[in-house]
Coordinates of C-alpha atoms in Angstrom, one line a residue:
Chain W
M1 CA 69.5 -0.4 -50.8
A2 CA 71.9 1.8 -49.1
K3 CA 69.6 4.6 -50.1
R4 CA 66.4 3.1 -48.9
K5 CA 68.3 2.7 -45.5
A6 CA 69.5 6.2 -45.5
A7 CA 65.7 7.4 -46.1
S8 CA 64.5 5.3 -43.3
S9 CA 67.0 6.6 -40.7
K10 CA 66.1 10.0 -41.9
A11 CA 62.7 9.4 -41.4
R12 CA 63.3 8.1 -37.8
K13 CA 65.3 11.3 -37.1
T14 CA 62.6 13.3 -38.2
R15 CA 60.0 11.5 -36.0
K16 CA 62.3 12.0 -33.0
A17 CA 63.1 15.5 -33.5
R18 CA 59.5 16.7 -34.1
D19 CA 57.5 14.3 -31.5
K20 CA 56.5 16.5 -28.6
S21 CA 54.5 13.6 -27.4
A22 CA 50.8 15.0 -27.5
P23 CA 49.9 17.4 -24.5
K24 CA 47.1 15.9 -22.4
T25 CA 44.4 18.2 -22.5
R26 CA 42.7 20.1 -25.6
A27 CA 43.7 23.2 -24.1
A28 CA 47.3 22.3 -23.9
R29 CA 47.4 21.0 -27.6
Q30 CA 45.9 24.3 -28.6
Q31 CA 48.4 26.1 -26.6
A32 CA 51.1 24.3 -28.1
A33 CA 49.6 24.9 -31.4
N34 CA 49.6 28.5 -30.9
D35 CA 53.0 28.7 -29.6
N36 CA 54.4 27.0 -32.5
N37 CA 56.3 30.0 -33.6
D38 CA 58.3 30.0 -30.6
T39 CA 59.6 26.5 -30.3
G40 CA 63.1 26.1 -30.5
T41 CA 65.7 26.7 -33.4
P42 CA 64.3 26.9 -36.9
Q43 CA 64.2 24.0 -38.9
R44 CA 63.6 23.5 -42.5
P45 CA 60.4 21.0 -42.3
R46 CA 60.9 17.9 -43.0
P47 CA 58.4 15.5 -44.1
F48 CA 56.3 14.3 -41.0
W49 CA 56.5 11.0 -42.3
S50 CA 58.2 9.5 -45.4
G51 CA 57.8 5.9 -46.8
T52 CA 56.0 4.1 -49.6
L53 CA 52.5 4.4 -51.1
S54 CA 51.4 1.1 -52.7
F55 CA 48.4 0.3 -55.0
G56 CA 48.6 -3.2 -56.3
L57 CA 52.2 -3.9 -57.5
V58 CA 53.1 -0.1 -57.9
S59 CA 54.7 1.4 -55.3
L60 CA 55.9 5.2 -54.8
P61 CA 58.0 6.6 -52.5
V62 CA 56.4 10.0 -50.9
G63 CA 56.6 12.3 -48.0
L64 CA 53.8 13.6 -45.9
Y65 CA 53.7 17.2 -45.0
P66 CA 50.9 19.0 -42.9
A67 CA 48.1 20.4 -44.9
H68 CA 47.1 22.6 -41.7
R69 CA 48.7 25.5 -39.8
G70 CA 49.0 25.0 -36.2
S71 CA 48.4 28.5 -35.2
A72 CA 44.9 30.0 -35.7
V73 CA 46.3 33.5 -33.8
S74 CA 50.0 34.0 -34.6
L75 CA 51.0 36.2 -31.6
R76 CA 54.4 35.8 -30.2
M77 CA 55.3 35.7 -26.7
V78 CA 57.6 38.5 -25.5
D79 CA 59.0 39.8 -22.4
E80 CA 58.3 43.0 -20.4
A81 CA 60.7 44.5 -22.3
G82 CA 59.2 43.3 -25.8
Q83 CA 62.1 40.6 -26.3
R84 CA 60.9 38.0 -28.2
L85 CA 60.7 34.5 -25.7
R86 CA 61.4 31.0 -27.0
R87 CA 59.8 27.9 -25.6
R88 CA 62.3 25.3 -24.2
Y89 CA 62.2 22.2 -22.2
R90 CA 63.5 22.0 -18.8
C91 CA 63.9 19.0 -16.6
S92 CA 61.8 19.0 -13.6
R93 CA 64.3 17.4 -11.3
D94 CA 67.9 19.0 -12.1
G95 CA 66.5 22.2 -13.9
K96 CA 68.5 21.8 -16.9
L97 CA 67.6 23.3 -20.1
L98 CA 67.2 20.4 -22.7
E99 CA 67.8 19.8 -26.4
R100 CA 65.7 17.4 -28.2
D101 CA 68.4 14.4 -28.2
D102 CA 68.4 14.7 -24.4
L103 CA 64.3 13.7 -24.5
I104 CA 62.9 10.4 -24.2
R105 CA 59.1 9.1 -24.1
G106 CA 58.0 7.8 -20.9
Y107 CA 54.6 5.9 -20.3
E108 CA 53.7 6.6 -16.8
T109 CA 52.6 3.6 -14.7
E110 CA 50.0 3.4 -11.7
D111 CA 52.6 3.7 -9.3
G112 CA 54.0 7.0 -10.7
K113 CA 57.1 5.4 -12.5
Y114 CA 57.8 5.9 -16.3
I115 CA 58.6 3.1 -18.5
T116 CA 60.8 4.6 -21.3
V117 CA 60.6 3.8 -25.2
E118 CA 62.6 4.6 -27.7
D119 CA 61.3 5.4 -31.3
E120 CA 63.0 2.6 -32.6
E121 CA 61.0 0.1 -30.4
L122 CA 57.8 1.7 -31.3
E123 CA 58.6 1.3 -35.0
A124 CA 59.9 -2.2 -34.5
L125 CA 56.5 -3.2 -33.4
A126 CA 55.0 -2.5 -36.7
P127 CA 57.9 -2.1 -39.5
K128 CA 55.8 -2.7 -42.5
K129 CA 53.2 -0.3 -41.4
S130 CA 55.6 2.2 -40.1
R131 CA 57.0 2.5 -43.9
E132 CA 54.2 1.7 -46.3
I133 CA 50.6 2.8 -46.9
D134 CA 49.2 0.0 -48.8
L135 CA 46.0 0.9 -50.7
R136 CA 43.8 -2.3 -50.6
Q137 CA 40.4 -0.7 -50.9
F138 CA 38.7 2.0 -52.9
V139 CA 35.4 3.6 -51.7
E140 CA 33.3 6.4 -53.1
R141 CA 34.8 9.8 -52.1
D142 CA 31.3 10.8 -51.1
E143 CA 30.7 8.0 -48.5
L144 CA 33.8 9.2 -46.3
D145 CA 31.8 10.4 -43.2
P146 CA 33.2 13.9 -41.9
A147 CA 32.9 12.5 -38.2
Y148 CA 35.7 10.5 -38.7
F149 CA 38.2 13.1 -40.0
L150 CA 41.1 14.1 -38.1
R151 CA 43.9 15.9 -40.2
G152 CA 45.1 16.3 -43.6
Y153 CA 48.4 15.8 -45.1
F154 CA 50.1 16.8 -48.7
L155 CA 51.7 13.7 -50.3
T156 CA 54.5 14.8 -52.1
P157 CA 56.2 12.4 -54.7
E158 CA 60.2 11.6 -54.2
E159 CA 62.3 10.8 -56.9
G160 CA 61.3 8.4 -59.5
A161 CA 57.7 8.5 -58.2
I162 CA 56.2 11.5 -60.3
K163 CA 54.8 9.4 -63.2
A164 CA 53.0 6.9 -60.6
Y165 CA 51.8 9.8 -58.6
R166 CA 50.2 11.5 -61.4
L167 CA 48.5 8.7 -62.7
L168 CA 47.1 7.6 -59.2
A169 CA 45.9 11.3 -58.7
R170 CA 44.2 11.3 -62.2
A171 CA 42.7 7.9 -61.8
M172 CA 41.3 8.5 -58.5
E173 CA 40.0 11.9 -59.4
E174 CA 38.1 10.4 -62.5
A175 CA 36.6 7.9 -60.7
D176 CA 35.8 10.0 -57.7
R177 CA 37.0 7.4 -55.5
A178 CA 39.5 7.5 -52.0
G179 CA 41.8 5.0 -51.3
I180 CA 41.8 3.5 -47.7
A181 CA 44.9 2.3 -45.7
T182 CA 46.0 2.1 -42.3
F183 CA 49.5 2.9 -41.4
V184 CA 51.8 4.1 -38.5
M185 CA 53.2 7.3 -38.1
R186 CA 55.2 8.6 -35.1
G187 CA 54.2 5.9 -32.7
H188 CA 50.4 6.0 -33.6
E189 CA 48.3 3.8 -36.2
Y190 CA 46.1 5.6 -38.3
V191 CA 43.1 4.7 -40.9
I192 CA 43.9 7.0 -43.5
A193 CA 41.7 8.0 -46.8
I194 CA 44.0 9.0 -49.6
V195 CA 42.3 11.5 -51.8
A196 CA 43.1 13.4 -55.2
E197 CA 42.3 17.2 -55.8
G198 CA 43.6 18.9 -58.7
G199 CA 46.2 16.6 -59.4
I200 CA 47.6 16.8 -55.6
L201 CA 47.1 13.8 -53.3
R202 CA 46.4 14.2 -49.9
A203 CA 46.1 11.7 -46.9
E204 CA 43.6 12.4 -44.5
T205 CA 43.8 10.4 -41.1
L206 CA 40.4 9.0 -39.8
R207 CA 39.2 8.2 -36.4
F208 CA 39.1 4.3 -35.6
A209 CA 35.6 3.2 -35.3
D210 CA 36.0 2.6 -31.8
T211 CA 36.8 6.0 -30.5
L212 CA 33.6 7.3 -32.0
R213 CA 30.7 7.1 -29.5
N214 CA 27.1 5.9 -30.6
P215 CA 24.2 8.1 -29.7
G216 CA 23.0 5.3 -27.4
D217 CA 26.3 5.7 -25.2
I218 CA 25.5 9.3 -24.5
G219 CA 21.9 8.1 -23.4
L220 CA 20.4 9.8 -26.6
P221 CA 17.2 8.1 -27.7
S222 CA 16.5 7.8 -31.3
P223 CA 14.7 10.6 -32.6
E224 CA 11.4 9.0 -33.6
K225 CA 8.3 10.1 -34.4
P226 CA 8.2 13.8 -35.4
R227 CA 5.3 15.8 -35.9
A228 CA 4.5 16.4 -39.5
K229 CA 3.8 20.2 -38.7
D230 CA 7.2 20.6 -36.7
I231 CA 9.1 19.0 -39.7
Q232 CA 7.6 21.3 -42.3
R233 CA 8.3 24.3 -40.4
L234 CA 12.0 23.1 -40.0
Q235 CA 12.3 22.2 -43.8
G236 CA 10.9 25.8 -44.3
A237 CA 13.7 27.4 -42.1
I238 CA 16.2 25.1 -44.2
K239 CA 14.8 26.3 -47.4
T240 CA 15.2 29.9 -46.5
L241 CA 18.9 29.5 -45.6
R242 CA 19.9 27.5 -48.6
A243 CA 23.1 28.2 -50.2
E244 CA 25.4 26.5 -52.8
A245 CA 28.6 27.5 -51.3
P246 CA 29.4 29.2 -48.2
D247 CA 30.2 33.0 -48.0
D248 CA 34.0 33.6 -47.4
A249 CA 33.6 35.9 -44.3
P250 CA 32.1 33.5 -41.8
L251 CA 34.8 31.1 -42.6
H252 CA 37.8 33.2 -41.2
N253 CA 38.2 33.5 -37.6
P254 CA 36.5 36.6 -36.0
N255 CA 39.2 36.7 -33.4
I256 CA 42.0 37.0 -35.7
T257 CA 40.3 39.8 -37.4
A258 CA 39.7 41.6 -34.4
I259 CA 43.5 41.1 -33.2
E260 CA 44.5 42.3 -36.7
S261 CA 42.6 45.6 -36.6
L262 CA 43.6 46.5 -32.7
A263 CA 47.0 45.8 -33.9
R264 CA 47.0 48.0 -37.1
E265 CA 45.4 50.9 -35.1
K266 CA 47.8 50.8 -32.6
L267 CA 50.6 50.6 -35.2
K268 CA 49.4 53.7 -36.9
K269 CA 49.1 55.6 -33.6
N270 CA 52.5 54.5 -32.5
R271 CA 51.3 53.0 -29.4
D272 CA 53.3 50.0 -28.1
V273 CA 55.2 49.6 -31.1
L274 CA 58.1 47.2 -30.4
Q275 CA 59.8 47.3 -33.8
T276 CA 59.0 48.8 -37.2
A277 CA 59.8 47.6 -40.7
P278 CA 62.8 48.6 -42.2
D279 CA 62.3 51.3 -45.0
D280 CA 64.3 49.0 -47.6
P281 CA 63.3 45.5 -46.9
S282 CA 66.3 44.2 -48.9
D283 CA 68.5 45.8 -46.1
E284 CA 67.1 43.4 -43.3
E285 CA 69.3 40.8 -42.3
E286 CA 67.5 37.4 -43.2
P287 CA 65.6 37.0 -40.1
G288 CA 66.6 33.9 -38.5
E289 CA 63.8 33.2 -36.3
A290 CA 61.2 33.4 -39.2
P291 CA 59.1 30.1 -38.9
P292 CA 60.2 27.7 -41.4
D293 CA 58.4 28.2 -45.0
L294 CA 56.3 25.1 -45.2
M295 CA 54.5 26.9 -48.2
A296 CA 57.7 27.1 -49.9
I297 CA 58.7 23.5 -49.4
L298 CA 55.5 22.2 -50.6
K299 CA 55.6 24.4 -53.7
Q300 CA 59.1 22.8 -54.5
S301 CA 58.3 19.3 -53.5
L302 CA 54.8 19.3 -55.6
A303 CA 55.8 21.5 -58.7
V304 CA 58.1 18.9 -60.1
T305 CA 58.5 17.4 -63.9
E306 CA 59.2 14.1 -64.6
P307 CA 62.7 14.3 -65.7
D308 CA 62.4 12.0 -68.8
S309 CA 59.5 13.8 -70.2
A310 CA 60.1 17.5 -70.0
P311 CA 61.6 18.9 -73.0
A312 CA 63.3 22.1 -72.6
S313 CA 61.1 24.3 -74.3
T314 CA 57.9 23.4 -71.8
A315 CA 60.2 24.9 -68.8
P316 CA 59.1 28.3 -69.4
A317 CA 55.6 27.5 -70.0
R318 CA 55.4 26.0 -66.4
E319 CA 57.1 29.1 -65.0
N320 CA 54.3 31.1 -66.9
Y321 CA 51.7 29.0 -64.8
A322 CA 53.4 29.3 -61.4
N323 CA 52.5 33.1 -61.8
A324 CA 49.2 33.0 -63.6
T325 CA 46.0 34.0 -62.1
R326 CA 43.2 31.8 -62.3
A327 CA 41.5 34.1 -64.8
H328 CA 44.5 33.8 -67.0
L329 CA 44.3 29.9 -66.7
Y330 CA 40.6 30.1 -67.3
A331 CA 41.2 31.8 -70.6
L332 CA 43.9 29.5 -71.6
A333 CA 41.5 26.4 -70.8
Q334 CA 38.8 28.0 -72.6
E335 CA 41.1 28.6 -75.9
R336 CA 41.7 24.9 -75.6
N337 CA 38.2 24.2 -74.9
L338 CA 38.8 22.1 -71.8
A339 CA 35.9 20.3 -70.3
G340 CA 34.6 21.1 -66.8
R341 CA 37.0 24.5 -66.6
S342 CA 34.3 26.6 -65.1
K343 CA 34.1 24.5 -62.0
M344 CA 38.0 24.1 -61.7
N345 CA 40.1 26.2 -59.1
R346 CA 43.4 27.4 -60.0
A347 CA 45.4 23.9 -59.3
E348 CA 43.0 22.1 -61.3
L349 CA 43.2 24.2 -64.0
I350 CA 46.9 24.1 -64.2
A351 CA 46.5 20.1 -63.9
A352 CA 44.1 20.2 -66.7
L353 CA 46.4 22.4 -68.7
H354 CA 49.4 20.1 -68.4
N355 CA 47.4 17.0 -69.1
A356 CA 46.1 18.4 -72.2
G357 CA 49.9 18.8 -73.1
H358 CA 50.4 22.3 -72.3
Chain N
M1 CA 26.5 5.1 -19.8
S2 CA 25.0 8.5 -19.9
A3 CA 27.3 11.4 -20.8
R4 CA 27.4 15.0 -19.2
A5 CA 26.7 17.7 -21.8
I6 CA 29.4 20.4 -22.5
F7 CA 27.1 23.0 -23.4
K8 CA 23.6 24.0 -23.9
G9 CA 22.3 26.4 -26.2
V10 CA 19.5 27.2 -28.8
L11 CA 19.9 26.2 -32.3
R12 CA 18.3 29.0 -34.4
L13 CA 17.4 28.3 -38.0
A14 CA 16.1 31.6 -39.3
D15 CA 13.1 32.0 -37.3
E16 CA 12.9 28.3 -35.7
K17 CA 14.6 27.6 -32.2
V18 CA 15.6 24.3 -31.1
P19 CA 16.9 24.0 -27.6
V20 CA 20.0 21.8 -27.5
K21 CA 22.8 20.2 -25.7
L22 CA 26.1 19.2 -26.8
Y23 CA 27.9 16.1 -26.1
S24 CA 31.1 15.1 -27.0
A25 CA 31.0 12.1 -29.5
V26 CA 34.7 11.0 -29.4
T27 CA 36.4 8.9 -26.5
D28 CA 40.2 9.3 -26.4
R29 CA 42.0 5.9 -26.5
T30 CA 45.4 7.1 -27.5
V31 CA 48.5 5.8 -25.3
R32 CA 49.9 8.9 -23.9
F33 CA 53.6 9.4 -23.4
R34 CA 55.1 12.1 -21.6
L35 CA 58.6 13.6 -22.5
L36 CA 61.3 12.8 -20.0
H37 CA 64.7 13.9 -19.5
R38 CA 66.6 11.1 -20.8
R39 CA 69.2 10.8 -18.3
D40 CA 67.5 11.0 -14.8
K41 CA 64.1 9.9 -16.4
A42 CA 62.3 13.0 -14.7
P43 CA 59.6 14.4 -16.6
V44 CA 60.2 17.7 -18.4
E45 CA 58.4 21.0 -18.3
Q46 CA 58.1 23.8 -20.9
I47 CA 59.3 27.1 -20.1
L48 CA 60.2 30.5 -21.9
V49 CA 63.6 31.8 -22.1
N50 CA 64.9 35.0 -23.1
P51 CA 67.2 33.9 -25.8
E52 CA 69.6 36.8 -25.4
S53 CA 69.5 37.0 -21.3
G54 CA 69.0 33.3 -20.6
K55 CA 66.4 34.7 -18.2
I56 CA 63.3 32.3 -17.8
V57 CA 59.9 34.2 -17.8
A58 CA 56.9 32.6 -16.3
Y59 CA 53.9 31.8 -18.8
K60 CA 51.6 34.0 -17.1
E61 CA 54.0 37.0 -17.3
A62 CA 54.8 36.6 -20.8
Q63 CA 52.8 39.1 -22.9
R64 CA 52.0 38.9 -26.5
A65 CA 53.0 40.6 -29.7
W66 CA 51.5 40.8 -32.9
A67 CA 53.6 41.2 -36.0
N68 CA 53.3 41.2 -39.8
D69 CA 55.7 40.0 -42.7
E70 CA 56.9 43.4 -43.1
G71 CA 58.5 43.4 -39.7
D72 CA 56.3 45.7 -37.6
M73 CA 55.6 44.1 -34.3
V74 CA 53.0 45.7 -31.7
L75 CA 52.6 44.7 -28.0
L76 CA 49.0 43.8 -27.4
R77 CA 48.2 43.9 -23.6
K78 CA 46.2 41.5 -21.8
D79 CA 43.2 43.8 -21.2
E80 CA 43.0 44.6 -24.6
L81 CA 43.3 40.9 -25.7
D82 CA 40.4 40.4 -22.8
N83 CA 38.3 43.1 -24.6
L84 CA 38.3 41.1 -27.8
K85 CA 36.8 38.1 -26.2
P86 CA 33.5 37.2 -27.8
Q87 CA 30.3 38.2 -25.7
K88 CA 28.9 35.2 -23.9
S89 CA 25.6 33.7 -25.9
R90 CA 23.6 30.7 -25.9
D91 CA 22.8 30.9 -29.5
L92 CA 24.0 28.5 -32.0
T93 CA 23.0 30.5 -35.6
V94 CA 22.7 28.5 -38.7
Q95 CA 24.2 30.8 -41.3
C96 CA 23.3 28.6 -44.2
F97 CA 22.5 25.0 -45.5
L98 CA 25.0 23.9 -47.9
P99 CA 24.8 20.7 -50.4
A100 CA 26.9 17.8 -49.1
G101 CA 30.3 17.7 -49.8
A102 CA 30.9 21.6 -50.1
L103 CA 33.3 21.8 -47.3
D104 CA 37.0 20.9 -47.5
H105 CA 37.5 17.6 -45.7
R106 CA 40.3 19.4 -43.8
R107 CA 37.9 21.9 -42.1
Y108 CA 36.1 19.2 -40.2
D109 CA 37.6 18.9 -36.5
R110 CA 35.9 17.2 -33.8
P111 CA 32.2 16.0 -33.6
Y112 CA 29.6 16.6 -30.9
Y113 CA 26.3 15.0 -30.7
L114 CA 23.1 17.4 -30.4
G115 CA 20.7 16.0 -27.9
P116 CA 17.2 17.6 -26.8
D117 CA 17.4 20.4 -24.2
D118 CA 14.4 20.8 -21.5
G119 CA 11.2 21.2 -23.7
G120 CA 12.9 21.0 -26.9
D121 CA 12.2 17.1 -27.6
A122 CA 9.8 17.9 -30.5
A123 CA 11.6 20.2 -32.2
W124 CA 14.8 17.9 -31.8
R125 CA 13.0 15.0 -33.3
A126 CA 11.7 17.4 -36.5
L127 CA 15.2 18.7 -36.9
A128 CA 16.6 15.2 -37.5
A129 CA 13.9 14.4 -39.9
A130 CA 14.3 17.9 -41.4
L131 CA 18.0 17.4 -41.9
A132 CA 17.3 13.9 -43.3
R133 CA 15.1 15.2 -45.9
S134 CA 17.1 18.0 -46.9
G135 CA 20.4 16.0 -47.4
R136 CA 22.4 19.2 -46.6
E137 CA 24.6 20.5 -44.0
G138 CA 24.3 23.4 -41.9
L139 CA 27.2 25.8 -41.3
V140 CA 26.4 27.1 -37.6
S141 CA 28.5 29.7 -35.5
W142 CA 28.4 30.2 -32.0
V143 CA 30.4 31.4 -29.1
M144 CA 31.8 28.7 -26.3
R145 CA 34.5 28.8 -23.8
D146 CA 35.2 32.4 -24.7
K147 CA 35.8 31.4 -28.5
H148 CA 34.0 31.8 -31.5
Y149 CA 33.2 28.4 -33.1
L150 CA 32.2 27.2 -36.4
G151 CA 30.3 23.8 -37.1
A152 CA 28.7 21.6 -39.5
L153 CA 25.1 20.7 -38.4
R154 CA 24.9 17.1 -40.0
L155 CA 23.2 13.8 -39.1
H156 CA 25.4 10.7 -37.5
Q157 CA 23.5 7.4 -37.0
S158 CA 20.1 9.5 -37.6
V159 CA 21.0 11.9 -34.9
P160 CA 22.0 15.3 -35.1
M161 CA 25.5 16.2 -35.0
L162 CA 27.6 19.4 -34.8
V163 CA 31.3 18.5 -36.1
T164 CA 33.5 21.7 -35.2
L165 CA 35.1 23.3 -38.1
R166 CA 38.6 24.6 -38.9
Y167 CA 38.5 28.3 -40.0
S168 CA 40.7 29.3 -43.3
E169 CA 43.3 30.4 -41.4
E170 CA 44.3 27.2 -40.2
I171 CA 44.2 25.3 -43.5
I172 CA 47.2 25.6 -46.3
S173 CA 45.3 26.5 -49.5
Q174 CA 45.9 24.1 -52.3
D175 CA 45.3 27.4 -54.7
A176 CA 48.7 28.4 -54.7
L177 CA 50.4 24.9 -55.0
T178 CA 51.1 23.4 -58.5
P179 CA 50.8 19.7 -59.0
P180 CA 53.5 17.6 -60.4
I181 CA 53.6 17.7 -64.2
G182 CA 54.9 15.6 -67.3
R183 CA 54.0 14.4 -70.3
A184 CA 50.5 13.4 -71.3
L185 CA 49.4 10.3 -69.2
D186 CA 49.1 7.0 -71.2
A187 CA 45.6 6.1 -71.8
R188 CA 46.0 2.3 -71.6
E189 CA 47.8 3.0 -67.9
L190 CA 45.1 5.1 -66.9
K191 CA 42.4 2.2 -67.9
M192 CA 44.4 -0.1 -65.8
A193 CA 44.8 1.9 -63.0
A194 CA 40.8 2.4 -62.9
Q195 CA 40.1 -1.3 -63.6
L196 CA 42.4 -2.0 -60.5
M197 CA 40.5 0.4 -58.4
D198 CA 37.1 -1.0 -59.7
M199 CA 38.5 -4.4 -58.5
L200 CA 39.3 -3.1 -55.0
A201 CA 35.8 -1.2 -54.8
A202 CA 34.3 -1.4 -51.3
P203 CA 31.9 0.3 -49.0
F204 CA 33.3 2.6 -46.4
D205 CA 33.1 0.8 -43.4
P206 CA 35.3 2.2 -40.7
A207 CA 34.4 -0.7 -38.2
Q208 CA 36.4 -3.0 -40.1
Y209 CA 39.8 -1.4 -39.1
Q210 CA 41.1 -1.8 -35.5
D211 CA 43.9 -0.1 -33.8
D212 CA 46.1 -3.2 -33.5
Y213 CA 49.0 -1.1 -32.9
R214 CA 47.7 0.3 -30.0
E215 CA 47.5 -3.0 -28.6
S216 CA 51.0 -4.0 -29.5
V217 CA 52.2 -0.8 -27.9
L218 CA 50.3 -1.8 -24.5
A219 CA 51.8 -5.3 -24.6
M220 CA 55.1 -4.1 -25.4
L221 CA 54.6 -1.7 -22.4
R222 CA 53.5 -4.2 -20.1
R223 CA 56.4 -6.7 -21.2
K224 CA 58.9 -4.1 -20.2
A225 CA 57.2 -3.0 -16.9
G226 CA 57.7 -6.8 -16.3
G227 CA 61.3 -6.4 -16.3
G228 CA 61.4 -8.1 -20.0
R229 CA 63.2 -6.8 -22.9
A230 CA 61.2 -5.3 -25.9
R231 CA 61.1 -8.0 -28.6
K232 CA 62.8 -6.9 -31.8
S233 CA 60.9 -8.1 -34.8
M234 CA 62.1 -8.9 -38.2
P235 CA 62.3 -6.0 -40.5
A236 CA 59.4 -6.2 -43.2
Q237 CA 60.1 -7.7 -46.6
R238 CA 60.1 -4.7 -49.2
R239 CA 57.9 -4.6 -52.3
R240 CA 59.8 -5.0 -55.3
S241 CA 60.1 -1.4 -56.8
E242 CA 58.7 -1.5 -60.3
T243 CA 60.3 0.9 -62.8
D244 CA 57.6 0.0 -65.5
L245 CA 54.5 1.3 -64.4
A246 CA 52.2 -0.3 -67.2
Q247 CA 53.9 -3.7 -66.4
A248 CA 53.2 -3.1 -62.6
L249 CA 49.6 -2.3 -63.4
Q250 CA 49.3 -5.4 -65.6
A251 CA 50.4 -7.8 -63.1
S252 CA 48.5 -6.2 -60.3
L253 CA 45.4 -6.7 -62.3
E254 CA 46.3 -10.3 -63.0
G255 CA 46.7 -10.8 -59.2
A256 CA 43.6 -8.8 -58.3
R257 CA 41.6 -11.1 -60.6
R258 CA 43.2 -14.5 -59.4
H259 CA 42.3 -13.4 -55.8
G260 CA 39.1 -11.8 -56.4

């Protein structure tokens, strides 16, 4: 019980520390996302949310980590001397630089005053939903409509939850189902779909139906009575453009590619170079301002082994998989004659190999 | 209510053209908070500070620098960055048509309805019909607000929709992650989990979920505005933690049968 209390107070602190009260405009949000690298002091990423995932009477403690990177273009803000700048909060009245503990959320009333709200008050409005994702419905995965998708998060199992996590992931994957629930995170309620892929569970937040307009709200008619001739022409065009999978190139941001090549060219010509890589990287001091490595945390939180089921002899095998290429894993899967291997990605192959007891 | 289009363009599918208008398909109903200074309740502003000198730099005077993992850092001047901005264009080009489900869920960002632009009514109606018959989803690229966009062309309530997509750089690849492992899962437990899912199977119907929490947040704010204190609710009862997975699954199945 004491442990649980500790966990929930940690979660509350996490929310307090990380909540930046969503900026108002999309542009501002984008800006905030782009500037993420410049926020305050580096922190080891903690879960965005931690709580319990429930499935019938089975409940497993989990953490939620973002499955997105905030920044599309990772440019840093510097001053005219090339010195890196940090983003800070400043009080608009007394001009003081503020730390996160100096901040409180406020809701603006019509007369321009603010009603202040503590995170605890927001949590107390829905204590159960703030701590639990209760899967009460399972839908066909294909039925989820992308118009509703907001953001994705990785679910990581906490202590003692590994077996139940693996079981739920596998059962959902085999049945091609997604679990649906509502929960409260950082002052907002969300509908979420829990999906499993390659043995990893993801939570995907969904829009509420009342935030999605109907075509009628826009004043759009229903596209009735098209001419057969027009349909045929467009069907012909669709057929010409058919592909089974997208090419990789158009999925990358062309702007990033352009910035990359400009920067590399300038580096080569030694123009406006602010800093160069040390010859021997091991000499370099640990860069204190490096953004926290979410990837490392995710790898560490996901690549866990059930304590009671890991005979020492299997540990090296897991090590090998961690560095194995997909080709190597595929070869192993072929050797073991695992079904469906040709369609599996790296993570799925690893999961399949492990599940086959290797 | 009739909405204003945010963009007008020409959707190009191979040699076919459909003049379209884009309309936002979402309305924001989020309860927005501002960050305030706890002591004097004044709103805070974000500023840029040189951490060594403590000097404040205005946003518009800040310059951008590119850095790589090796530790090189190069200044990119504003005019250089402006030069990289994409050329303005009215074209929304369909790159390819993919089978449904080919794109990672995490790519989908914001939905826009596509309505017919002047003179494009017949082509727009035919587009909706052709999309319905193909069952496919188009991958579209275009330039809007000085940015390159990628989108998925689909149907929503029989009307063409363009959902903007996130680029690969914005998604954490799952390929580098290893799932949790352990000894082979118990076939009986897997079967029970599958049965329990079957019993809880339902069609996807987003309209059945309401944001009740938003209403309680607003109610609390009204109470506080009226001078009342926020009511403390009782902590929720916690579910018993089950150590024996099989036992918990069995009990869940029995419970679901009784109620179902």
